[in-house]
């Protein structure tokens, strides 16, 4: 069964997210643990969470992919921003345990001129402070487009973070197709080569989820402007190869395309149609 879905608003709680996912034809989804621009999170209503867990179990659906706020930057040069990052991250991990065994994805951070090495050290420091032995969540580093001073612009930077994290068995990677394309990885003409490189540097066993987005810009543009599937520089044929690739096809695919509900419903249906149930 293909695991596919889009981002869904978390404003109305967990059961509402589950129902909205079903409405879109999704079998997984992503959601912001709090306002994507930051701020505090709503208290968790255990009854609401349980209704979602029951619904998900009844459907036989698997993991969901939470997303940390964009403002979370562990390697800011401002102490108060780094403090917010740790507080929000810790609190989010605690909240994630209400829905055990899922994914929590985050943008590693922007070093804002302090250098990649310093940035990587601060990101690992946050992870070493916030990860704990008994947690059931897997934390995912997202591959980034390399706009501005973003860390995670190449596989080596993700490897460097993982190397500095003690509880690295709690860590995985989320591959964003728009970001790696913008970062210079040619997933259109050399998907196999890119995945081999990922395997060599990070390890394919670390790859846990895919953000499936087309790109408004060319290979290596470092821009990070998402396009609808088939309407950007990556193109429909490449996505058919991506969703059916043996190294990717079992992973949850999350759409972060500029769309409304009918648009996501259409994209989900289109991609399901192109997914081969048997290879
Ligand atoms: Fe993201
Ligand atoms: Fe993404
Ligand atoms: Zn993006």
PDB file of C-alpha atoms and ligand atoms in Angstrom:
ATOM      1  CA  UNK A   1       0.000   0.000   0.000  1.00  0.00           C
ATOM      2  CA  UNK A   2       1.381   3.393  -0.976  1.00  0.00           C
ATOM      3  CA  UNK A   3       1.949   5.773   1.898  1.00  0.00           C
ATOM      4  CA  UNK A   4       1.110   9.246   0.703  1.00  0.00           C
ATOM      5  CA  UNK A   5      -0.370  12.432   2.081  1.00  0.00           C
ATOM      6  CA  UNK A   6       0.064  16.159   2.443  1.00  0.00           C
ATOM      7  CA  UNK A   7       0.560  18.682   5.212  1.00  0.00           C
ATOM      8  CA  UNK A   8      -2.604  19.044   7.290  1.00  0.00           C
ATOM      9  CA  UNK A   9      -3.549  21.812   9.708  1.00  0.00           C
ATOM     10  CA  UNK A  10      -3.197  20.778  13.339  1.00  0.00           C
ATOM     11  CA  UNK A  11      -5.438  23.625  14.561  1.00  0.00           C
ATOM     12  CA  UNK A  12      -8.425  21.362  15.287  1.00  0.00           C
ATOM     13  CA  UNK A  13      -6.550  18.499  16.899  1.00  0.00           C
ATOM     14  CA  UNK A  14      -5.587  14.935  16.061  1.00  0.00           C
ATOM     15  CA  UNK A  15      -8.911  13.330  15.195  1.00  0.00           C
ATOM     16  CA  UNK A  16      -9.670  16.222  12.838  1.00  0.00           C
ATOM     17  CA  UNK A  17      -6.280  15.693  11.147  1.00  0.00           C
ATOM     18  CA  UNK A  18      -6.978  11.999  10.671  1.00  0.00           C
ATOM     19  CA  UNK A  19     -10.403  12.677   9.180  1.00  0.00           C
ATOM     20  CA  UNK A  20      -9.051  15.392   6.919  1.00  0.00           C
ATOM     21  CA  UNK A  21      -6.338  12.977   5.709  1.00  0.00           C
ATOM     22  CA  UNK A  22      -8.990  10.398   4.809  1.00  0.00           C
ATOM     23  CA  UNK A  23     -10.934  13.064   2.932  1.00  0.00           C
ATOM     24  CA  UNK A  24      -7.888  13.809   0.785  1.00  0.00           C
ATOM     25  CA  UNK A  25      -7.339  10.118   0.092  1.00  0.00           C
ATOM     26  CA  UNK A  26      -4.167  10.145   2.181  1.00  0.00           C
ATOM     27  CA  UNK A  27      -2.698   7.267   4.181  1.00  0.00           C
ATOM     28  CA  UNK A  28      -0.134   9.389   6.028  1.00  0.00           C
ATOM     29  CA  UNK A  29       0.301  13.137   6.591  1.00  0.00           C
ATOM     30  CA  UNK A  30       2.509  15.824   8.000  1.00  0.00           C
ATOM     31  CA  UNK A  31       1.520  18.483  10.486  1.00  0.00           C
ATOM     32  CA  UNK A  32       3.178  21.326  12.347  1.00  0.00           C
ATOM     33  CA  UNK A  33       3.528  20.570  16.040  1.00  0.00           C
ATOM     34  CA  UNK A  34       2.782  24.249  16.670  1.00  0.00           C
ATOM     35  CA  UNK A  35       2.336  27.377  14.593  1.00  0.00           C
ATOM     36  CA  UNK A  36       4.990  26.983  11.858  1.00  0.00           C
ATOM     37  CA  UNK A  37       6.286  30.446  12.699  1.00  0.00           C
ATOM     38  CA  UNK A  38       6.878  29.455  16.314  1.00  0.00           C
ATOM     39  CA  UNK A  39       5.083  30.233  19.541  1.00  0.00           C
ATOM     40  CA  UNK A  40       3.626  27.884  22.094  1.00  0.00           C
ATOM     41  CA  UNK A  41       1.755  24.659  21.401  1.00  0.00           C
ATOM     42  CA  UNK A  42      -1.800  23.780  22.361  1.00  0.00           C
ATOM     43  CA  UNK A  43      -2.243  21.365  25.282  1.00  0.00           C
ATOM     44  CA  UNK A  44      -2.749  17.770  24.168  1.00  0.00           C
ATOM     45  CA  UNK A  45      -6.226  16.312  24.655  1.00  0.00           C
ATOM     46  CA  UNK A  46      -5.696  12.603  25.309  1.00  0.00           C
ATOM     47  CA  UNK A  47      -9.264  11.667  24.275  1.00  0.00           C
ATOM     48  CA  UNK A  48      -8.755  13.397  20.949  1.00  0.00           C
ATOM     49  CA  UNK A  49      -5.411  11.657  20.440  1.00  0.00           C
ATOM     50  CA  UNK A  50      -6.954   8.280  21.255  1.00  0.00           C
ATOM     51  CA  UNK A  51      -9.702   8.795  18.672  1.00  0.00           C
ATOM     52  CA  UNK A  52      -7.023   9.469  16.086  1.00  0.00           C
ATOM     53  CA  UNK A  53      -4.989   6.404  17.120  1.00  0.00           C
ATOM     54  CA  UNK A  54      -8.109   4.208  16.883  1.00  0.00           C
ATOM     55  CA  UNK A  55      -8.984   5.579  13.452  1.00  0.00           C
ATOM     56  CA  UNK A  56      -5.438   5.030  12.201  1.00  0.00           C
ATOM     57  CA  UNK A  57      -5.319   1.504  13.543  1.00  0.00           C
ATOM     58  CA  UNK A  58      -8.685   0.657  12.020  1.00  0.00           C
ATOM     59  CA  UNK A  59      -7.418   1.849   8.631  1.00  0.00           C
ATOM     60  CA  UNK A  60      -4.138  -0.002   9.043  1.00  0.00           C
ATOM     61  CA  UNK A  61      -2.151   3.161   8.320  1.00  0.00           C
ATOM     62  CA  UNK A  62       1.412   3.670   9.461  1.00  0.00           C
ATOM     63  CA  UNK A  63       3.648   6.468  10.544  1.00  0.00           C
ATOM     64  CA  UNK A  64       2.895  10.171  10.425  1.00  0.00           C
ATOM     65  CA  UNK A  65       5.564  12.821   9.979  1.00  0.00           C
ATOM     66  CA  UNK A  66       5.394  15.793  12.346  1.00  0.00           C
ATOM     67  CA  UNK A  67       7.249  18.955  11.364  1.00  0.00           C
ATOM     68  CA  UNK A  68       9.031  21.308  13.756  1.00  0.00           C
ATOM     69  CA  UNK A  69       8.405  25.074  13.381  1.00  0.00           C
ATOM     70  CA  UNK A  70      10.518  26.892  10.762  1.00  0.00           C
ATOM     71  CA  UNK A  71      11.712  29.353  13.368  1.00  0.00           C
ATOM     72  CA  UNK A  72      13.450  26.600  15.292  1.00  0.00           C
ATOM     73  CA  UNK A  73      17.138  27.338  14.738  1.00  0.00           C
ATOM     74  CA  UNK A  74      19.595  25.517  17.006  1.00  0.00           C
ATOM     75  CA  UNK A  75      22.562  27.350  15.451  1.00  0.00           C
ATOM     76  CA  UNK A  76      21.350  30.942  15.559  1.00  0.00           C
ATOM     77  CA  UNK A  77      23.846  33.533  16.771  1.00  0.00           C
ATOM     78  CA  UNK A  78      21.176  34.778  19.215  1.00  0.00           C
ATOM     79  CA  UNK A  79      21.082  32.953  22.562  1.00  0.00           C
ATOM     80  CA  UNK A  80      17.307  33.497  22.951  1.00  0.00           C
ATOM     81  CA  UNK A  81      16.671  31.862  19.567  1.00  0.00           C
ATOM     82  CA  UNK A  82      18.824  28.877  20.542  1.00  0.00           C
ATOM     83  CA  UNK A  83      16.976  28.688  23.860  1.00  0.00           C
ATOM     84  CA  UNK A  84      13.584  28.657  22.099  1.00  0.00           C
ATOM     85  CA  UNK A  85      14.913  25.879  19.832  1.00  0.00           C
ATOM     86  CA  UNK A  86      15.789  23.654  22.780  1.00  0.00           C
ATOM     87  CA  UNK A  87      12.592  24.343  24.678  1.00  0.00           C
ATOM     88  CA  UNK A  88      10.343  23.784  21.666  1.00  0.00           C
ATOM     89  CA  UNK A  89      12.256  20.704  20.558  1.00  0.00           C
ATOM     90  CA  UNK A  90      12.119  19.078  24.003  1.00  0.00           C
ATOM     91  CA  UNK A  91       8.471  19.914  24.453  1.00  0.00           C
ATOM     92  CA  UNK A  92       7.626  18.617  20.980  1.00  0.00           C
ATOM     93  CA  UNK A  93       9.402  15.323  21.687  1.00  0.00           C
ATOM     94  CA  UNK A  94       7.355  14.989  24.859  1.00  0.00           C
ATOM     95  CA  UNK A  95       4.143  15.669  22.902  1.00  0.00           C
ATOM     96  CA  UNK A  96       5.134  13.177  20.226  1.00  0.00           C
ATOM     97  CA  UNK A  97       5.081  10.399  22.831  1.00  0.00           C
ATOM     98  CA  UNK A  98       1.270  10.720  22.902  1.00  0.00           C
ATOM     99  CA  UNK A  99       1.393   9.183  19.420  1.00  0.00           C
ATOM    100  CA  UNK A 100       4.238   6.713  19.959  1.00  0.00           C
ATOM    101  CA  UNK A 101       6.603   5.525  17.265  1.00  0.00           C
ATOM    102  CA  UNK A 102       6.229   8.291  14.693  1.00  0.00           C
ATOM    103  CA  UNK A 103       8.573  10.766  13.005  1.00  0.00           C
ATOM    104  CA  UNK A 104       9.554  14.305  13.995  1.00  0.00           C
ATOM    105  CA  UNK A 105      11.212  16.146  11.126  1.00  0.00           C
ATOM    106  CA  UNK A 106      13.163  19.384  11.439  1.00  0.00           C
ATOM    107  CA  UNK A 107      15.234  21.759   9.340  1.00  0.00           C
ATOM    108  CA  UNK A 108      18.696  21.392  10.906  1.00  0.00           C
ATOM    109  CA  UNK A 109      19.262  25.146  11.078  1.00  0.00           C
ATOM    110  CA  UNK A 110      21.000  28.173   9.561  1.00  0.00           C
ATOM    111  CA  UNK A 111      24.413  29.103  10.883  1.00  0.00           C
ATOM    112  CA  UNK A 112      23.950  32.802   9.953  1.00  0.00           C
ATOM    113  CA  UNK A 113      27.601  33.364   9.125  1.00  0.00           C
ATOM    114  CA  UNK A 114      29.138  31.445  12.017  1.00  0.00           C
ATOM    115  CA  UNK A 115      30.264  28.716   9.620  1.00  0.00           C
ATOM    116  CA  UNK A 116      28.979  25.244   8.846  1.00  0.00           C
ATOM    117  CA  UNK A 117      31.275  23.531  11.319  1.00  0.00           C
ATOM    118  CA  UNK A 118      30.068  25.665  14.247  1.00  0.00           C
ATOM    119  CA  UNK A 119      26.474  25.238  13.076  1.00  0.00           C
ATOM    120  CA  UNK A 120      26.770  21.476  12.935  1.00  0.00           C
ATOM    121  CA  UNK A 121      28.254  21.439  16.434  1.00  0.00           C
ATOM    122  CA  UNK A 122      25.332  23.475  17.842  1.00  0.00           C
ATOM    123  CA  UNK A 123      22.736  21.287  16.089  1.00  0.00           C
ATOM    124  CA  UNK A 124      24.338  18.159  17.560  1.00  0.00           C
ATOM    125  CA  UNK A 125      24.428  19.862  20.952  1.00  0.00           C
ATOM    126  CA  UNK A 126      20.651  20.430  20.817  1.00  0.00           C
ATOM    127  CA  UNK A 127      20.097  16.801  19.855  1.00  0.00           C
ATOM    128  CA  UNK A 128      22.379  15.565  22.613  1.00  0.00           C
ATOM    129  CA  UNK A 129      20.451  17.650  25.133  1.00  0.00           C
ATOM    130  CA  UNK A 130      16.964  16.700  23.931  1.00  0.00           C
ATOM    131  CA  UNK A 131      17.100  13.061  22.796  1.00  0.00           C
ATOM    132  CA  UNK A 132      16.612  10.472  25.500  1.00  0.00           C
ATOM    133  CA  UNK A 133      16.954   6.712  25.771  1.00  0.00           C
ATOM    134  CA  UNK A 134      13.256   5.783  26.236  1.00  0.00           C
ATOM    135  CA  UNK A 135      11.784   7.902  23.450  1.00  0.00           C
ATOM    136  CA  UNK A 136       9.859   6.067  20.701  1.00  0.00           C
ATOM    137  CA  UNK A 137       9.959   8.907  18.168  1.00  0.00           C
ATOM    138  CA  UNK A 138      12.554   8.987  15.404  1.00  0.00           C
ATOM    139  CA  UNK A 139      13.910  12.478  14.743  1.00  0.00           C
ATOM    140  CA  UNK A 140      14.498  13.261  11.074  1.00  0.00           C
ATOM    141  CA  UNK A 141      17.009  15.722   9.663  1.00  0.00           C
ATOM    142  CA  UNK A 142      15.613  17.249   6.479  1.00  0.00           C
ATOM    143  CA  UNK A 143      17.836  17.620   3.410  1.00  0.00           C
ATOM    144  CA  UNK A 144      17.948  21.352   2.644  1.00  0.00           C
ATOM    145  CA  UNK A 145      18.205  23.436  -0.529  1.00  0.00           C
ATOM    146  CA  UNK A 146      21.215  25.361   0.784  1.00  0.00           C
ATOM    147  CA  UNK A 147      19.563  28.759   0.622  1.00  0.00           C
ATOM    148  CA  UNK A 148      21.343  31.351   2.738  1.00  0.00           C
ATOM    149  CA  UNK A 149      23.403  29.630   5.416  1.00  0.00           C
ATOM    150  CA  UNK A 150      21.267  26.501   5.729  1.00  0.00           C
ATOM    151  CA  UNK A 151      22.946  23.416   7.171  1.00  0.00           C
ATOM    152  CA  UNK A 152      22.007  20.151   5.495  1.00  0.00           C
ATOM    153  CA  UNK A 153      22.778  21.469   1.990  1.00  0.00           C
ATOM    154  CA  UNK A 154      24.570  18.221   1.177  1.00  0.00           C
ATOM    155  CA  UNK A 155      24.708  14.665   2.465  1.00  0.00           C
ATOM    156  CA  UNK A 156      28.105  15.256   4.092  1.00  0.00           C
ATOM    157  CA  UNK A 157      26.650  17.882   6.453  1.00  0.00           C
ATOM    158  CA  UNK A 158      23.904  15.475   7.541  1.00  0.00           C
ATOM    159  CA  UNK A 159      26.554  12.793   8.121  1.00  0.00           C
ATOM    160  CA  UNK A 160      28.593  15.241  10.218  1.00  0.00           C
ATOM    161  CA  UNK A 161      25.571  15.945  12.444  1.00  0.00           C
ATOM    162  CA  UNK A 162      24.796  12.231  12.878  1.00  0.00           C
ATOM    163  CA  UNK A 163      28.445  11.563  13.778  1.00  0.00           C
ATOM    164  CA  UNK A 164      28.214  13.969  16.714  1.00  0.00           C
ATOM    165  CA  UNK A 165      24.936  12.646  18.172  1.00  0.00           C
ATOM    166  CA  UNK A 166      25.270  10.070  20.951  1.00  0.00           C
ATOM    167  CA  UNK A 167      21.793   8.522  20.632  1.00  0.00           C
ATOM    168  CA  UNK A 168      22.074   8.396  16.863  1.00  0.00           C
ATOM    169  CA  UNK A 169      19.826   5.310  16.682  1.00  0.00           C
ATOM    170  CA  UNK A 170      16.984   7.809  17.362  1.00  0.00           C
ATOM    171  CA  UNK A 171      17.901   9.692  14.174  1.00  0.00           C
ATOM    172  CA  UNK A 172      16.917   9.407  10.526  1.00  0.00           C
ATOM    173  CA  UNK A 173      16.733  11.578   7.412  1.00  0.00           C
ATOM    174  CA  UNK A 174      13.835  12.999   5.408  1.00  0.00           C
ATOM    175  CA  UNK A 175      14.676  13.564   1.750  1.00  0.00           C
ATOM    176  CA  UNK A 176      12.958  16.598   0.243  1.00  0.00           C
ATOM    177  CA  UNK A 177      12.955  16.257  -3.553  1.00  0.00           C
ATOM    178  CA  UNK A 178      12.770  20.013  -4.207  1.00  0.00           C
ATOM    179  CA  UNK A 179      15.565  20.666  -1.728  1.00  0.00           C
ATOM    180  CA  UNK A 180      18.021  18.032  -3.014  1.00  0.00           C
ATOM    181  CA  UNK A 181      17.346  19.167  -6.606  1.00  0.00           C
ATOM    182  CA  UNK A 182      17.926  22.799  -5.664  1.00  0.00           C
ATOM    183  CA  UNK A 183      20.963  21.588  -3.719  1.00  0.00           C
ATOM    184  CA  UNK A 184      22.478  20.181  -6.914  1.00  0.00           C
ATOM    185  CA  UNK A 185      21.567  16.476  -6.779  1.00  0.00           C
ATOM    186  CA  UNK A 186      20.261  15.406 -10.178  1.00  0.00           C
ATOM    187  CA  UNK A 187      17.317  13.185  -9.265  1.00  0.00           C
ATOM    188  CA  UNK A 188      15.914  13.684 -12.782  1.00  0.00           C
ATOM    189  CA  UNK A 189      18.608  12.080 -14.923  1.00  0.00           C
ATOM    190  CA  UNK A 190      20.555  10.188 -12.225  1.00  0.00           C
ATOM    191  CA  UNK A 191      18.231   9.107  -9.396  1.00  0.00           C
ATOM    192  CA  UNK A 192      20.196   5.872  -8.903  1.00  0.00           C
ATOM    193  CA  UNK A 193      23.471   7.781  -8.656  1.00  0.00           C
ATOM    194  CA  UNK A 194      22.052  10.238  -6.090  1.00  0.00           C
ATOM    195  CA  UNK A 195      20.666   7.417  -3.951  1.00  0.00           C
ATOM    196  CA  UNK A 196      23.975   5.525  -4.183  1.00  0.00           C
ATOM    197  CA  UNK A 197      25.750   8.647  -2.999  1.00  0.00           C
ATOM    198  CA  UNK A 198      23.238   9.006  -0.173  1.00  0.00           C
ATOM    199  CA  UNK A 199      23.835   5.383   0.770  1.00  0.00           C
ATOM    200  CA  UNK A 200      27.607   5.804   0.738  1.00  0.00           C
ATOM    201  CA  UNK A 201      27.608   8.963   2.872  1.00  0.00           C
ATOM    202  CA  UNK A 202      24.551   8.689   5.128  1.00  0.00           C
ATOM    203  CA  UNK A 203      23.278   5.117   4.664  1.00  0.00           C
ATOM    204  CA  UNK A 204      19.920   4.263   3.067  1.00  0.00           C
ATOM    205  CA  UNK A 205      18.777   2.632   6.325  1.00  0.00           C
ATOM    206  CA  UNK A 206      18.606   6.192   7.725  1.00  0.00           C
ATOM    207  CA  UNK A 207      16.158   7.332   5.069  1.00  0.00           C
ATOM    208  CA  UNK A 208      12.692   7.326   6.677  1.00  0.00           C
ATOM    209  CA  UNK A 209      10.492   9.748   4.735  1.00  0.00           C
ATOM    210  CA  UNK A 210      10.283  11.737   1.498  1.00  0.00           C
ATOM    211  CA  UNK A 211       8.944  15.271   1.038  1.00  0.00           C
ATOM    212  CA  UNK A 212       7.681  15.113  -2.503  1.00  0.00           C
ATOM    213  CA  UNK A 213       7.740  18.545  -4.139  1.00  0.00           C
ATOM    214  CA  UNK A 214       8.512  19.809  -7.613  1.00  0.00           C
ATOM    215  CA  UNK A 215      10.812  22.826  -7.873  1.00  0.00           C
ATOM    216  CA  UNK A 216      10.219  26.210  -9.487  1.00  0.00           C
ATOM    217  CA  UNK A 217      13.951  26.460 -10.142  1.00  0.00           C
ATOM    218  CA  UNK A 218      16.794  24.637 -11.849  1.00  0.00           C
ATOM    219  CA  UNK A 219      19.273  22.066 -10.601  1.00  0.00           C
ATOM    220  CA  UNK A 220      21.620  23.597  -8.017  1.00  0.00           C
ATOM    221  CA  UNK A 221      19.675  26.869  -7.756  1.00  0.00           C
ATOM    222  CA  UNK A 222      19.632  26.830  -3.903  1.00  0.00           C
ATOM    223  CA  UNK A 223      16.277  28.646  -3.971  1.00  0.00           C
ATOM    224  CA  UNK A 224      13.700  26.402  -2.220  1.00  0.00           C
ATOM    225  CA  UNK A 225      10.530  27.366  -4.065  1.00  0.00           C
ATOM    226  CA  UNK A 226       8.177  24.399  -4.231  1.00  0.00           C
ATOM    227  CA  UNK A 227       6.019  23.710  -7.306  1.00  0.00           C
ATOM    228  CA  UNK A 228       3.106  21.353  -7.854  1.00  0.00           C
ATOM    229  CA  UNK A 229       4.034  17.841  -8.970  1.00  0.00           C
ATOM    230  CA  UNK A 230       4.786  17.884 -12.682  1.00  0.00           C
ATOM    231  CA  UNK A 231       4.646  21.685 -12.930  1.00  0.00           C
ATOM    232  CA  UNK A 232       8.274  22.429 -12.088  1.00  0.00           C
ATOM    233  CA  UNK A 233      11.805  21.633 -13.209  1.00  0.00           C
ATOM    234  CA  UNK A 234      11.758  18.080 -11.823  1.00  0.00           C
ATOM    235  CA  UNK A 235       8.757  17.014 -13.867  1.00  0.00           C
ATOM    236  CA  UNK A 236       6.183  14.245 -13.822  1.00  0.00           C
ATOM    237  CA  UNK A 237       8.309  11.400 -15.283  1.00  0.00           C
ATOM    238  CA  UNK A 238      10.953  11.858 -12.591  1.00  0.00           C
ATOM    239  CA  UNK A 239       8.281  11.605  -9.892  1.00  0.00           C
ATOM    240  CA  UNK A 240       6.970   8.355 -11.360  1.00  0.00           C
ATOM    241  CA  UNK A 241      10.520   6.968 -11.029  1.00  0.00           C
ATOM    242  CA  UNK A 242      10.920   8.406  -7.515  1.00  0.00           C
ATOM    243  CA  UNK A 243       7.727   6.906  -6.047  1.00  0.00           C
ATOM    244  CA  UNK A 244       8.454   3.515  -7.597  1.00  0.00           C
ATOM    245  CA  UNK A 245      12.175   3.361  -6.784  1.00  0.00           C
ATOM    246  CA  UNK A 246      12.987   0.261  -4.704  1.00  0.00           C
ATOM    247  CA  UNK A 247      14.875   2.369  -2.130  1.00  0.00           C
ATOM    248  CA  UNK A 248      11.995   4.844  -1.714  1.00  0.00           C
ATOM    249  CA  UNK A 249       8.685   3.133  -2.550  1.00  0.00           C
ATOM    250  CA  UNK A 250       7.942   1.873   0.974  1.00  0.00           C
ATOM    251  CA  UNK A 251       8.544   5.265   2.616  1.00  0.00           C
ATOM    252  CA  UNK A 252       5.872   7.831   3.501  1.00  0.00           C
ATOM    253  CA  UNK A 253       5.622  10.472   0.730  1.00  0.00           C
ATOM    254  CA  UNK A 254       4.545  13.895   1.976  1.00  0.00           C
ATOM    255  CA  UNK A 255       3.354  16.600  -0.422  1.00  0.00           C
ATOM    256  CA  UNK A 256       4.373  20.168   0.453  1.00  0.00           C
ATOM    257  CA  UNK A 257       3.193  21.562  -2.838  1.00  0.00           C
ATOM    258  CA  UNK A 258       1.464  24.957  -3.176  1.00  0.00           C
ATOM    259  CA  UNK A 259      -2.109  23.652  -3.272  1.00  0.00           C
ATOM    260  CA  UNK A 260      -5.576  23.742  -1.782  1.00  0.00           C
ATOM    261  CA  UNK A 261      -7.541  20.650  -0.693  1.00  0.00           C
ATOM    262  CA  UNK A 262      -8.841  19.779  -4.189  1.00  0.00           C
ATOM    263  CA  UNK A 263      -5.289  20.191  -5.497  1.00  0.00           C
ATOM    264  CA  UNK A 264      -3.843  17.764  -2.932  1.00  0.00           C
ATOM    265  CA  UNK A 265      -6.684  15.313  -3.533  1.00  0.00           C
ATOM    266  CA  UNK A 266      -5.816  15.401  -7.223  1.00  0.00           C
ATOM    267  CA  UNK A 267      -2.060  15.004  -6.664  1.00  0.00           C
ATOM    268  CA  UNK A 268      -2.551  12.120  -4.239  1.00  0.00           C
ATOM    269  CA  UNK A 269      -4.852  10.340  -6.705  1.00  0.00           C
ATOM    270  CA  UNK A 270      -2.460  11.006  -9.599  1.00  0.00           C
ATOM    271  CA  UNK A 271       0.527   9.607  -7.724  1.00  0.00           C
ATOM    272  CA  UNK A 272      -1.427   6.572  -6.513  1.00  0.00           C
ATOM    273  CA  UNK A 273      -2.387   5.917 -10.120  1.00  0.00           C
ATOM    274  CA  UNK A 274       1.302   5.989 -11.134  1.00  0.00           C
ATOM    275  CA  UNK A 275       2.409   3.751  -8.251  1.00  0.00           C
ATOM    276  CA  UNK A 276       3.010   0.139  -9.237  1.00  0.00           C
ATOM    277  CA  UNK A 277       1.635  -2.147  -6.535  1.00  0.00           C
ATOM    278  CA  UNK A 278       4.122  -4.832  -7.617  1.00  0.00           C
ATOM    279  CA  UNK A 279       7.576  -4.132  -8.987  1.00  0.00           C
TER     280      UNK A 279
HETATM  281 FE1  LIG B   1      10.525  21.094   5.837  1.00  0.00          FE
HETATM  282 FE1  LIG B   2      10.336  19.748   3.114  1.00  0.00          FE
HETATM  283 ZN1  LIG B   3      11.259  23.677   1.102  1.00  0.00          ZN
END
